[in-house]
Short mmCIF file of C-alpha atoms and ligand atoms in Angstrom, two decimals:
data_model
loop_
_atom_site.label_atom_id
_atom_site.label_comp_id
_atom_site.label_asym_id
_atom_site.label_seq_id
_atom_site.Cartn_x
_atom_site.Cartn_y
_atom_site.Cartn_z
CA MET A 1 -60.01 -69.13 44.49
CA ALA A 2 -57.19 -66.75 44.66
CA ALA A 3 -55.67 -66.96 48.20
CA ILE A 4 -55.54 -63.51 49.99
CA PRO A 5 -53.69 -64.03 53.05
CA GLY A 6 -56.22 -65.42 55.48
CA GLY A 7 -58.03 -66.75 52.70
CA ALA A 8 -61.27 -65.63 53.38
CA ASP A 9 -62.76 -67.75 50.87
CA HIS A 10 -65.11 -69.20 53.09
CA ALA A 11 -66.58 -65.90 54.07
CA HIS A 12 -69.55 -66.17 51.50
CA ASP A 13 -72.32 -68.03 54.13
CA HIS A 14 -72.77 -67.41 57.65
CA ALA A 15 -71.20 -64.18 57.40
CA HIS A 16 -72.68 -63.81 60.96
CA ASP A 17 -70.41 -66.48 61.98
CA HIS A 18 -67.48 -64.63 60.95
CA PRO A 19 -66.31 -62.07 63.09
CA SER A 20 -64.28 -58.85 61.96
CA GLY A 21 -61.20 -57.05 62.88
CA ILE A 22 -59.16 -58.40 65.21
CA MET A 23 -61.26 -61.11 66.63
CA ARG A 24 -61.51 -62.80 63.17
CA TRP A 25 -57.87 -63.57 63.84
CA VAL A 26 -58.17 -64.77 67.65
CA THR A 27 -61.26 -67.01 66.80
CA THR A 28 -60.07 -68.23 63.11
CA THR A 29 -60.02 -71.90 62.42
CA ASN A 30 -59.47 -71.62 58.88
CA HIS A 31 -55.83 -73.07 58.04
CA LYS A 32 -54.71 -70.47 55.78
CA ASP A 33 -55.28 -67.91 58.32
CA ILE A 34 -53.57 -70.09 60.87
CA GLY A 35 -50.52 -70.28 58.62
CA SER A 36 -50.28 -66.96 57.74
CA MET A 37 -50.34 -65.90 61.91
CA TYR A 38 -47.77 -68.23 62.54
CA LEU A 39 -45.49 -66.97 59.74
CA TRP A 40 -45.66 -63.62 60.53
CA PHE A 41 -45.11 -64.77 64.50
CA SER A 42 -41.91 -66.22 63.11
CA PHE A 43 -40.80 -63.27 61.00
CA ALA A 44 -41.74 -61.11 64.23
CA MET A 45 -39.57 -63.41 66.28
CA PHE A 46 -36.91 -63.43 63.98
CA ILE A 47 -36.31 -59.75 64.21
CA VAL A 48 -36.22 -60.20 67.84
CA GLY A 49 -33.84 -62.82 68.09
CA GLY A 50 -31.99 -61.16 65.15
CA ILE A 51 -31.66 -57.98 67.57
CA MET A 52 -29.99 -60.01 70.39
CA ALA A 53 -27.46 -61.29 67.72
CA MET A 54 -26.90 -57.93 66.65
CA VAL A 55 -26.12 -57.15 70.53
CA ILE A 56 -24.01 -60.06 70.95
CA ARG A 57 -21.84 -59.10 67.59
CA ALA A 58 -21.93 -55.50 68.71
CA GLU A 59 -20.24 -56.60 71.99
CA LEU A 60 -17.71 -58.91 70.09
CA PHE A 61 -16.68 -56.30 67.55
CA GLU A 62 -13.48 -55.20 69.21
CA PRO A 63 -11.61 -56.93 72.32
CA GLY A 64 -11.98 -54.96 75.35
CA LEU A 65 -15.38 -53.06 74.22
CA GLN A 66 -18.17 -53.35 76.50
CA VAL A 67 -21.80 -52.56 74.99
CA VAL A 68 -23.52 -54.64 77.61
CA ASP A 69 -22.57 -56.18 80.94
CA PRO A 70 -21.44 -59.60 80.85
CA ASP A 71 -24.44 -61.05 82.60
CA ARG A 72 -26.89 -59.12 80.01
CA PHE A 73 -24.40 -60.82 77.21
CA ASN A 74 -25.06 -64.30 78.43
CA GLN A 75 -28.64 -63.56 78.64
CA MET A 76 -28.33 -62.58 75.01
CA THR A 77 -26.87 -65.83 73.98
CA THR A 78 -29.77 -67.60 75.95
CA LEU A 79 -32.64 -66.01 74.31
CA HIS A 80 -31.36 -65.47 71.11
CA GLY A 81 -30.94 -69.47 71.24
CA LEU A 82 -34.39 -70.15 72.39
CA ILE A 83 -36.31 -67.50 70.44
CA MET A 84 -34.79 -68.65 67.32
CA VAL A 85 -35.36 -72.26 67.39
CA PHE A 86 -38.67 -72.18 69.20
CA GLY A 87 -39.94 -68.90 68.04
CA ALA A 88 -38.56 -68.44 64.79
CA ILE A 89 -37.64 -71.35 62.57
CA MET A 90 -40.40 -74.07 64.35
CA PRO A 91 -43.26 -71.73 63.73
CA ALA A 92 -42.36 -70.85 60.23
CA PHE A 93 -42.20 -74.48 59.38
CA VAL A 94 -45.53 -75.07 61.45
CA GLY A 95 -47.31 -71.84 59.43
CA PHE A 96 -45.83 -73.67 55.84
CA ALA A 97 -47.34 -76.85 57.14
CA ASN A 98 -50.84 -75.13 57.63
CA TRP A 99 -50.82 -73.67 54.55
CA MET A 100 -49.67 -76.36 52.25
CA ILE A 101 -50.54 -79.83 53.98
CA PRO A 102 -54.44 -79.57 53.37
CA LEU A 103 -53.79 -78.37 49.70
CA MET A 104 -51.51 -80.86 48.52
CA ILE A 105 -53.29 -83.45 49.93
CA GLY A 106 -56.66 -82.27 49.32
CA ALA A 107 -58.08 -82.10 52.79
CA SER A 108 -60.62 -79.09 53.56
CA ASP A 109 -58.51 -78.04 56.41
CA MET A 110 -56.26 -79.20 59.43
CA ALA A 111 -58.00 -82.28 61.22
CA PHE A 112 -58.79 -80.42 64.65
CA ALA A 113 -59.34 -76.93 63.30
CA ARG A 114 -60.03 -75.21 66.66
CA MET A 115 -56.90 -76.95 68.35
CA ASN A 116 -54.98 -75.47 65.46
CA ASN A 117 -56.24 -72.06 66.81
CA TRP A 118 -55.15 -72.83 70.13
CA SER A 119 -51.67 -74.18 69.33
CA PHE A 120 -50.72 -70.97 67.36
CA TRP A 121 -52.21 -68.29 70.47
CA LEU A 122 -50.20 -70.29 72.95
CA LEU A 123 -46.93 -69.00 71.00
CA PRO A 124 -47.94 -65.23 71.91
CA PRO A 125 -47.91 -65.59 75.77
CA ALA A 126 -44.70 -67.68 75.59
CA ALA A 127 -42.55 -64.96 73.39
CA ILE A 128 -43.96 -62.19 76.00
CA LEU A 129 -42.53 -64.53 79.24
CA LEU A 130 -39.15 -65.00 77.23
CA THR A 131 -38.78 -61.56 76.40
CA THR A 132 -39.93 -59.64 79.49
CA SER A 133 -37.81 -62.06 81.67
CA LEU A 134 -35.03 -59.63 80.50
CA LEU A 135 -36.89 -56.96 82.94
CA VAL A 136 -37.36 -58.95 86.00
CA PRO A 137 -35.11 -58.59 88.91
CA GLY A 138 -31.60 -60.83 88.10
CA GLY A 139 -32.68 -60.88 84.63
CA ALA A 140 -33.38 -63.58 82.15
CA ALA A 141 -31.47 -67.29 82.25
CA ALA A 142 -27.91 -66.63 81.36
CA SER A 143 -27.01 -70.16 80.92
CA GLY A 144 -27.23 -70.36 76.83
CA TRP A 145 -30.56 -72.11 75.21
CA THR A 146 -29.14 -75.69 76.81
CA LEU A 147 -29.94 -74.49 80.41
CA TYR A 148 -27.55 -76.87 82.17
CA PRO A 149 -27.67 -77.04 85.83
CA PRO A 150 -26.15 -76.60 88.25
CA LEU A 151 -25.87 -72.79 87.01
CA THR A 152 -29.95 -72.99 86.37
CA VAL A 153 -30.88 -74.18 89.72
CA GLN A 154 -29.34 -71.02 91.20
CA MET A 155 -30.14 -68.16 89.10
CA GLY A 156 -33.23 -65.41 89.31
CA MET A 157 -36.97 -65.78 88.49
CA GLY A 158 -35.95 -65.13 84.93
CA MET A 159 -35.45 -68.72 84.59
CA ASP A 160 -38.63 -69.84 85.69
CA MET A 161 -40.14 -67.57 83.26
CA ALA A 162 -37.68 -69.59 80.76
CA ILE A 163 -38.98 -73.10 81.97
CA PHE A 164 -43.11 -71.96 81.55
CA ALA A 165 -41.71 -70.58 78.03
CA VAL A 166 -40.29 -74.02 77.16
CA HIS A 167 -43.71 -76.05 78.54
CA ILE A 168 -45.88 -73.83 76.53
CA LEU A 169 -43.76 -73.90 73.41
CA GLY A 170 -43.95 -77.53 73.74
CA ILE A 171 -47.72 -77.78 74.21
CA SER A 172 -48.22 -75.77 71.33
CA SER A 173 -45.66 -77.97 69.06
CA ILE A 174 -47.12 -81.06 70.19
CA MET A 175 -50.28 -79.95 69.42
CA GLY A 176 -49.60 -78.90 65.93
CA SER A 177 -48.01 -82.24 65.46
CA ILE A 178 -50.93 -84.09 66.36
CA ASN A 179 -53.08 -81.94 63.74
CA ILE A 180 -50.47 -82.79 61.02
CA VAL A 181 -50.07 -86.45 61.50
CA THR A 182 -54.14 -86.93 62.00
CA THR A 183 -54.62 -84.54 59.03
CA ILE A 184 -52.17 -86.65 56.66
CA LEU A 185 -53.19 -90.25 57.89
CA ASN A 186 -56.89 -89.47 57.62
CA MET A 187 -58.07 -86.66 55.15
CA ARG A 188 -55.98 -87.64 52.24
CA ALA A 189 -58.52 -87.34 48.81
CA PRO A 190 -59.19 -90.62 47.15
CA GLY A 191 -55.91 -92.15 45.26
CA MET A 192 -53.64 -89.77 47.16
CA THR A 193 -51.59 -92.99 48.89
CA LEU A 194 -48.66 -92.17 51.33
CA MET A 195 -46.12 -92.90 48.56
CA LYS A 196 -47.57 -90.27 46.11
CA MET A 197 -47.81 -87.26 48.52
CA PRO A 198 -45.76 -84.37 47.79
CA LEU A 199 -42.39 -85.08 49.78
CA PHE A 200 -43.04 -82.01 52.19
CA CYS A 201 -45.96 -83.76 53.60
CA TRP A 202 -43.67 -86.85 54.10
CA THR A 203 -41.15 -84.66 55.70
CA TRP A 204 -43.76 -83.01 58.01
CA LEU A 205 -45.48 -86.54 58.99
CA ILE A 206 -41.87 -87.54 60.16
CA THR A 207 -41.16 -84.51 61.95
CA ALA A 208 -44.54 -84.77 63.83
CA TYR A 209 -43.85 -88.12 65.20
CA LEU A 210 -40.44 -86.82 66.33
CA VAL A 211 -41.85 -83.58 68.06
CA ILE A 212 -44.46 -85.82 69.75
CA ALA A 213 -41.78 -87.98 70.96
CA VAL A 214 -38.99 -85.47 72.27
CA MET A 215 -40.49 -82.41 73.29
CA PRO A 216 -42.48 -84.08 76.42
CA VAL A 217 -38.88 -85.38 77.48
CA LEU A 218 -37.45 -81.47 77.14
CA ALA A 219 -40.28 -80.89 79.33
CA GLY A 220 -39.72 -83.28 82.17
CA ALA A 221 -35.85 -81.96 81.95
CA VAL A 222 -37.17 -78.45 82.50
CA THR A 223 -39.60 -79.48 85.25
CA MET A 224 -36.81 -81.33 87.00
CA ILE A 225 -34.86 -77.99 87.07
CA LEU A 226 -37.96 -76.10 88.20
CA THR A 227 -38.63 -78.78 91.25
CA ASP A 228 -34.71 -78.50 92.20
CA ARG A 229 -35.07 -75.21 92.43
CA HIS A 230 -38.18 -74.53 94.02
CA PHE A 231 -39.42 -78.00 95.73
CA GLY A 232 -36.42 -79.34 97.71
CA THR A 233 -35.85 -82.33 95.27
CA SER A 234 -32.08 -83.00 94.08
CA PHE A 235 -32.05 -84.48 90.47
CA PHE A 236 -29.62 -82.52 89.08
CA ASN A 237 -27.52 -81.74 92.55
CA ALA A 238 -24.47 -84.55 93.75
CA ALA A 239 -25.10 -83.15 97.18
CA GLY A 240 -28.42 -84.58 97.42
CA GLY A 241 -27.24 -87.52 95.51
CA GLY A 242 -28.32 -86.46 91.88
CA ASP A 243 -26.04 -85.69 88.75
CA PRO A 244 -26.04 -82.65 86.98
CA VAL A 245 -24.68 -84.85 84.05
CA LEU A 246 -27.96 -86.57 84.04
CA TYR A 247 -29.59 -82.93 82.83
CA GLN A 248 -27.11 -83.06 80.06
CA HIS A 249 -28.28 -86.74 78.80
CA ILE A 250 -32.25 -86.09 79.10
CA PHE A 251 -31.55 -82.58 77.15
CA TRP A 252 -29.77 -84.00 74.40
CA PHE A 253 -32.27 -86.97 74.01
CA PHE A 254 -34.66 -84.50 73.27
CA GLY A 255 -32.09 -81.91 71.64
CA HIS A 256 -30.54 -84.02 69.16
CA PRO A 257 -33.77 -84.70 67.64
CA GLU A 258 -34.68 -81.39 67.44
CA VAL A 259 -31.51 -80.39 64.97
CA TYR A 260 -33.73 -83.02 62.45
CA ILE A 261 -37.35 -81.31 63.80
CA ILE A 262 -35.92 -78.17 62.05
CA ALA A 263 -34.03 -79.56 59.35
CA ILE A 264 -36.42 -82.32 58.01
CA PRO A 265 -39.56 -79.47 56.89
CA ALA A 266 -36.76 -77.75 55.27
CA PHE A 267 -35.50 -80.81 53.13
CA GLY A 268 -39.40 -81.13 52.38
CA VAL A 269 -39.36 -77.38 51.24
CA VAL A 270 -36.28 -78.10 49.18
CA SER A 271 -37.45 -81.26 47.92
CA GLN A 272 -40.78 -78.94 46.58
CA VAL A 273 -38.70 -76.15 44.94
CA ILE A 274 -36.01 -78.25 43.13
CA PRO A 275 -37.96 -80.31 41.00
CA ALA A 276 -40.11 -77.37 39.76
CA PHE A 277 -37.44 -75.16 38.81
CA SER A 278 -35.73 -78.26 37.26
CA ARG A 279 -38.73 -79.28 35.09
CA LYS A 280 -38.37 -82.82 36.11
CA PRO A 281 -39.91 -85.12 38.89
CA LEU A 282 -37.98 -85.35 41.83
CA PHE A 283 -35.28 -88.05 41.72
CA GLY A 284 -35.53 -90.93 43.86
CA TYR A 285 -38.65 -90.16 45.52
CA ALA A 286 -38.89 -93.75 47.68
CA SER A 287 -35.27 -93.30 48.72
CA MET A 288 -35.63 -89.81 50.09
CA VAL A 289 -38.66 -91.24 52.22
CA TYR A 290 -36.80 -93.69 53.29
CA ALA A 291 -33.58 -91.76 54.23
CA THR A 292 -35.57 -89.22 55.82
CA SER A 293 -36.90 -91.99 58.38
CA SER A 294 -33.82 -93.08 58.95
CA ILE A 295 -32.33 -90.06 59.57
CA ALA A 296 -35.34 -89.57 62.04
CA ILE A 297 -34.79 -92.92 63.80
CA LEU A 298 -31.00 -92.51 64.09
CA SER A 299 -31.52 -89.00 65.51
CA PHE A 300 -32.40 -90.87 68.81
CA ILE A 301 -29.07 -92.79 69.20
CA VAL A 302 -26.43 -90.27 68.88
CA TRP A 303 -27.27 -87.52 71.49
CA ALA A 304 -24.29 -87.79 73.81
CA HIS A 305 -21.93 -86.43 70.98
CA HIS A 306 -22.82 -83.00 72.62
CA MET A 307 -21.03 -84.46 75.71
CA TYR A 308 -17.59 -85.92 74.92
CA THR A 309 -16.13 -83.86 77.71
CA VAL A 310 -18.32 -85.25 80.52
CA GLY A 311 -15.71 -87.64 81.44
CA MET A 312 -17.65 -90.64 79.52
CA PRO A 313 -16.19 -94.32 78.89
CA VAL A 314 -14.08 -94.64 75.72
CA ALA A 315 -16.63 -97.52 74.70
CA GLY A 316 -19.53 -94.65 75.09
CA GLN A 317 -17.33 -92.49 73.03
CA LEU A 318 -16.52 -94.92 70.14
CA TYR A 319 -20.19 -95.77 70.09
CA PHE A 320 -21.59 -92.32 69.90
CA MET A 321 -19.06 -91.20 67.29
CA PHE A 322 -19.58 -94.13 64.89
CA ALA A 323 -23.45 -93.96 65.59
CA THR A 324 -23.18 -90.09 64.56
CA MET A 325 -21.22 -90.99 61.19
CA LEU A 326 -24.02 -93.29 60.00
CA ILE A 327 -26.33 -90.25 59.88
CA ALA A 328 -23.99 -88.89 57.08
CA ILE A 329 -25.35 -91.86 55.04
CA PRO A 330 -28.78 -91.19 54.63
CA THR A 331 -28.09 -87.51 54.28
CA GLY A 332 -25.86 -88.31 51.51
CA VAL A 333 -28.73 -90.08 49.55
CA LYS A 334 -30.52 -87.05 50.03
CA VAL A 335 -27.94 -84.80 48.76
CA PHE A 336 -27.39 -87.03 45.87
CA ASN A 337 -31.10 -87.18 44.78
CA TRP A 338 -31.20 -83.06 45.17
CA VAL A 339 -28.35 -82.72 42.58
CA ALA A 340 -29.75 -85.86 40.42
CA THR A 341 -32.67 -83.90 40.19
CA MET A 342 -30.98 -80.57 38.75
CA TRP A 343 -28.74 -83.14 36.47
CA ARG A 344 -29.63 -82.17 32.74
CA GLY A 345 -32.75 -80.47 33.97
CA SER A 346 -34.12 -77.42 32.03
CA LEU A 347 -32.99 -75.21 34.98
CA SER A 348 -33.94 -71.54 35.80
CA PHE A 349 -32.66 -69.64 38.62
CA GLU A 350 -35.53 -67.44 40.38
CA THR A 351 -35.30 -66.61 43.96
CA PRO A 352 -36.87 -70.10 45.62
CA MET A 353 -34.21 -71.75 43.31
CA LEU A 354 -31.39 -69.85 44.41
CA PHE A 355 -31.91 -70.19 47.91
CA SER A 356 -32.24 -73.89 47.45
CA ILE A 357 -29.07 -74.21 45.80
CA GLY A 358 -27.26 -72.08 48.80
CA PHE A 359 -29.17 -74.47 51.19
CA LEU A 360 -27.87 -77.04 49.18
CA PHE A 361 -23.82 -75.88 49.28
CA LEU A 362 -24.07 -74.75 52.54
CA PHE A 363 -26.02 -76.92 54.41
CA THR A 364 -23.50 -79.86 53.25
CA LEU A 365 -20.71 -77.37 54.54
CA GLY A 366 -22.48 -77.52 58.02
CA GLY A 367 -22.99 -81.41 57.69
CA PHE A 368 -19.07 -81.65 57.09
CA SER A 369 -18.11 -79.80 60.22
CA GLY A 370 -20.67 -81.88 61.94
CA LEU A 371 -18.58 -84.81 61.08
CA VAL A 372 -15.46 -83.17 61.97
CA LEU A 373 -16.89 -82.50 65.69
CA SER A 374 -18.63 -86.17 65.66
CA MET A 375 -15.01 -87.34 66.13
CA THR A 376 -14.11 -87.58 69.71
CA ALA A 377 -10.58 -86.87 69.87
CA VAL A 378 -11.23 -83.56 67.45
CA ASP A 379 -14.59 -82.53 69.58
CA VAL A 380 -12.82 -82.79 72.79
CA GLN A 381 -10.13 -79.83 71.19
CA LEU A 382 -13.02 -78.07 69.70
CA HIS A 383 -15.46 -78.59 72.18
CA ASP A 384 -17.42 -75.37 73.27
CA SER A 385 -15.15 -73.29 70.83
CA TYR A 386 -16.44 -70.96 67.81
CA TYR A 387 -15.91 -74.14 65.74
CA VAL A 388 -19.05 -75.20 66.88
CA VAL A 389 -21.21 -71.99 66.63
CA ALA A 390 -19.87 -71.96 62.96
CA HIS A 391 -21.23 -75.54 62.63
CA PHE A 392 -24.63 -75.24 63.97
CA HIS A 393 -25.32 -71.79 62.25
CA TYR A 394 -24.34 -73.35 58.68
CA VAL A 395 -27.40 -75.82 59.85
CA MET A 396 -29.58 -73.62 60.98
CA VAL A 397 -29.39 -70.54 59.11
CA ALA A 398 -27.92 -71.67 55.73
CA GLY A 399 -29.94 -74.79 56.24
CA ALA A 400 -33.50 -74.00 57.91
CA LEU A 401 -33.65 -70.31 57.61
CA PHE A 402 -32.29 -70.30 53.64
CA SER A 403 -34.58 -73.23 52.66
CA ALA A 404 -38.00 -71.28 54.53
CA TYR A 405 -37.03 -68.48 52.33
CA ALA A 406 -37.08 -70.84 49.39
CA GLY A 407 -40.41 -71.96 50.36
CA ALA A 408 -41.75 -68.37 51.36
CA TYR A 409 -40.79 -67.13 47.55
CA TYR A 410 -41.75 -70.27 46.20
CA TRP A 411 -45.56 -70.11 47.50
CA LEU A 412 -46.11 -66.15 47.95
CA PRO A 413 -47.69 -66.02 44.72
CA LYS A 414 -49.97 -68.78 45.99
CA TRP A 415 -50.31 -67.11 49.32
CA THR A 416 -50.94 -63.46 48.11
CA GLY A 417 -52.32 -64.03 44.46
CA HIS A 418 -49.14 -61.68 43.29
CA MET A 419 -46.09 -62.18 41.79
CA TYR A 420 -43.15 -60.82 44.17
CA ASP A 421 -40.42 -58.39 42.89
CA GLU A 422 -37.68 -60.77 41.46
CA LYS A 423 -35.01 -58.21 41.42
CA LEU A 424 -35.77 -57.51 45.10
CA GLY A 425 -35.98 -61.28 45.64
CA LYS A 426 -32.62 -61.84 44.24
CA LEU A 427 -30.47 -58.99 45.89
CA HIS A 428 -32.27 -60.54 49.17
CA PHE A 429 -30.57 -64.01 48.21
CA TRP A 430 -27.25 -62.47 47.23
CA LEU A 431 -27.31 -60.32 50.08
CA SER A 432 -27.74 -62.89 52.49
CA LEU A 433 -25.56 -65.39 50.72
CA VAL A 434 -22.38 -62.96 51.11
CA PHE A 435 -22.72 -61.45 54.86
CA PHE A 436 -23.98 -64.98 55.94
CA ASN A 437 -20.59 -66.52 54.84
CA MET A 438 -18.80 -63.38 56.39
CA THR A 439 -20.38 -63.79 59.55
CA PHE A 440 -19.65 -67.42 60.23
CA PHE A 441 -17.43 -68.88 58.09
CA VAL A 442 -14.40 -67.26 59.60
CA GLN A 443 -15.68 -68.58 63.10
CA HIS A 444 -14.44 -71.76 62.17
CA PHE A 445 -11.31 -70.33 62.08
CA LEU A 446 -11.71 -68.29 65.36
CA GLY A 447 -12.86 -72.04 66.92
CA LEU A 448 -9.97 -74.02 65.45
CA ALA A 449 -7.63 -71.23 67.01
CA GLY A 450 -9.27 -71.84 70.75
CA MET A 451 -11.74 -68.57 71.12
CA PRO A 452 -14.64 -70.10 73.28
CA ARG A 453 -18.26 -69.70 72.91
CA ARG A 454 -20.79 -67.34 75.18
CA ILE A 455 -17.53 -65.53 76.95
CA PRO A 456 -18.21 -61.35 76.37
CA ASP A 457 -14.59 -60.68 75.51
CA TYR A 458 -11.23 -62.05 74.20
CA ALA A 459 -7.69 -62.08 73.51
CA LEU A 460 -6.36 -59.36 71.06
CA GLN A 461 -5.30 -62.34 68.46
CA PHE A 462 -8.67 -62.97 67.54
CA ALA A 463 -9.85 -59.38 66.82
CA GLU A 464 -9.51 -59.40 62.98
CA PHE A 465 -11.83 -62.37 62.35
CA ASN A 466 -14.24 -61.10 64.98
CA MET A 467 -14.52 -57.60 63.33
CA ILE A 468 -15.09 -59.26 60.25
CA SER A 469 -17.72 -61.64 61.52
CA SER A 470 -19.46 -58.46 63.32
CA ILE A 471 -19.73 -56.78 60.20
CA GLY A 472 -21.17 -59.62 58.47
CA ALA A 473 -23.77 -60.18 60.95
CA PHE A 474 -24.88 -56.52 60.53
CA GLY A 475 -24.77 -56.78 56.96
CA PHE A 476 -26.85 -60.17 57.01
CA GLY A 477 -29.38 -58.22 59.68
CA LEU A 478 -30.12 -55.69 57.56
CA SER A 479 -30.31 -57.65 54.21
CA GLN A 480 -33.28 -59.36 56.06
CA LEU A 481 -35.49 -55.86 55.69
CA VAL A 482 -34.93 -56.83 51.93
CA PHE A 483 -37.44 -59.47 52.64
CA LEU A 484 -40.11 -57.45 54.47
CA VAL A 485 -40.17 -54.94 51.85
CA VAL A 486 -40.89 -58.09 49.08
CA VAL A 487 -43.46 -59.27 51.29
CA LEU A 488 -45.17 -55.90 51.87
CA LYS A 489 -45.00 -54.92 48.03
CA CYS A 490 -46.41 -58.57 46.99
CA LEU A 491 -49.33 -58.19 49.72
CA LYS A 492 -49.98 -54.66 48.44
CA GLY A 493 -50.11 -55.86 44.51
CA GLY A 494 -48.02 -56.26 41.65
CA GLU A 495 -48.66 -58.57 38.98
CA LYS A 496 -51.48 -61.16 38.89
CA ALA A 497 -50.28 -64.77 40.02
CA SER A 498 -51.95 -67.22 37.92
CA ALA A 499 -53.09 -70.53 39.73
CA LYS A 500 -50.12 -71.58 38.91
CA PRO A 501 -47.59 -69.65 39.24
CA TRP A 502 -44.69 -71.04 38.01
CA ASP A 503 -46.34 -71.83 34.93
CA GLY A 504 -46.81 -75.31 35.59
CA ALA A 505 -43.37 -76.27 36.68
CA GLU A 506 -44.88 -77.01 40.16
CA GLY A 507 -47.14 -79.53 38.27
CA LEU A 508 -46.02 -82.37 40.54
CA GLU A 509 -47.02 -80.76 43.81
CA TRP A 510 -50.39 -79.33 42.92
CA THR A 511 -51.91 -83.02 43.69
CA VAL A 512 -55.46 -81.83 44.77
CA PRO A 513 -57.60 -83.59 41.97
CA SER A 514 -56.27 -86.88 42.72
CA PRO A 515 -54.34 -88.96 41.41
CA ALA A 516 -51.31 -86.58 40.55
CA PRO A 517 -51.30 -84.94 37.30
CA HIS A 518 -49.26 -86.84 34.76
CA HIS A 519 -46.11 -85.12 32.90
CA THR A 520 -43.79 -86.13 30.58
CA PHE A 521 -41.46 -83.30 30.65
CA GLU A 522 -40.68 -83.85 26.96
CA THR A 523 -41.88 -80.35 26.62
CA PRO A 524 -40.38 -78.40 29.66
CA PRO A 525 -42.63 -75.23 30.63
CA ILE A 526 -40.77 -71.96 30.07
CA ILE A 527 -40.48 -69.67 32.76
CA LYS A 528 -40.31 -66.18 31.75
CU1 CU1 B 601 -26.19 -83.98 67.76
#
């Protein structure tokens, strides 16, 4: 049955059980409804976090300029980070999971449908806490998204609001992950063994375990800040026998796996899209599963590469350096497999494929700059510089956001029943590609030249690259409105999409009548 957003496909019986209007969305337990709400919420947060990025880039447009006062500037960097990580990227991929995992494994819905509803509806209160913290006396947390003490122990009540928001977001993502694990382990159709699942399901299974393992660690870290603030403890206060560096260890024990909580579902999306537009099965399926698991396990033992400058022993620095470099091996396996999937494939370049290839190039670049930063001696120079900002935006934006777009364009026909406007989609991709690099590539040079991050002003020598970066950022921000137009047009109408919108090229994915349909790929399907 054609899936309209929020798929009303079960509205036929017990019509009286199904409230309409806003109550329908408040009470829904349908995985498609909830998936759509996650995706819309995520896009709204992407706009809010994006506006904050625009304020940051406006302030940094020229040296000496003052668009907002320095406190506001620091609050913008904090909220931009928290909102993009917890409000935009994570909910986007949970939205994909809700929509696609039941369809891919042949389950009727998620395992805990009511909890699924609750997982979503915890998000808006957290978003309200975060954004309205700007309005309270003292303003929002001005610490950066890492919320390091001792600064965060001293700030005003905006910090408490951020702590409670992080608690709520953590509960939401843990519940979502429990749902995903239970659904995948218990509700697969007969014949759908784990090693036959579409790779997107595998990546989410692994990610869900990461979420369940590390979100409580973050909750513990911010709770200790809360009790240091209000209840007289000194977990992070040296004067009371505590240690501020302890916070950094706890935070990054969460923080590094968090990078993979964001990146691994992105790998999953790309692993669905590239085979479909290469008209070949994914190269090295089993090695993809093992590589992804290895990345997840390694992500737990590298956290202090964020802390080379706190004064750790050389032995510790060496350990964290080499452990970090190990991650390049399974990541290399994955990149090799994606390229090998395309090798001698019957390629076509619709928007989802363009975003996937963009992901492949730029995420790899972010991986390389990560390798540079993993070297202790180099990191001591580049720590807290714009090089780091450039590095993780290649991972977060070109990695996670680009693959989220790849997934959105790929599945929009499935979700809405209509084909999207391919011309506009391609325009969106090319504008994003150019402006993204204009914004962030130059930040490598700024960092190498010594420009620090999270400072609202800078020396004259950094002027040119900052201006280029700011113009790029405004362009990138505006280009995202093209996506909104594409989605709204697609919802309103357009060419009807068939059950297999990519002319069967996505055949490997639609495994609901299990076992998976057989393909020889001797006669590649043609995409118009
Ligand atoms: Cu890390």
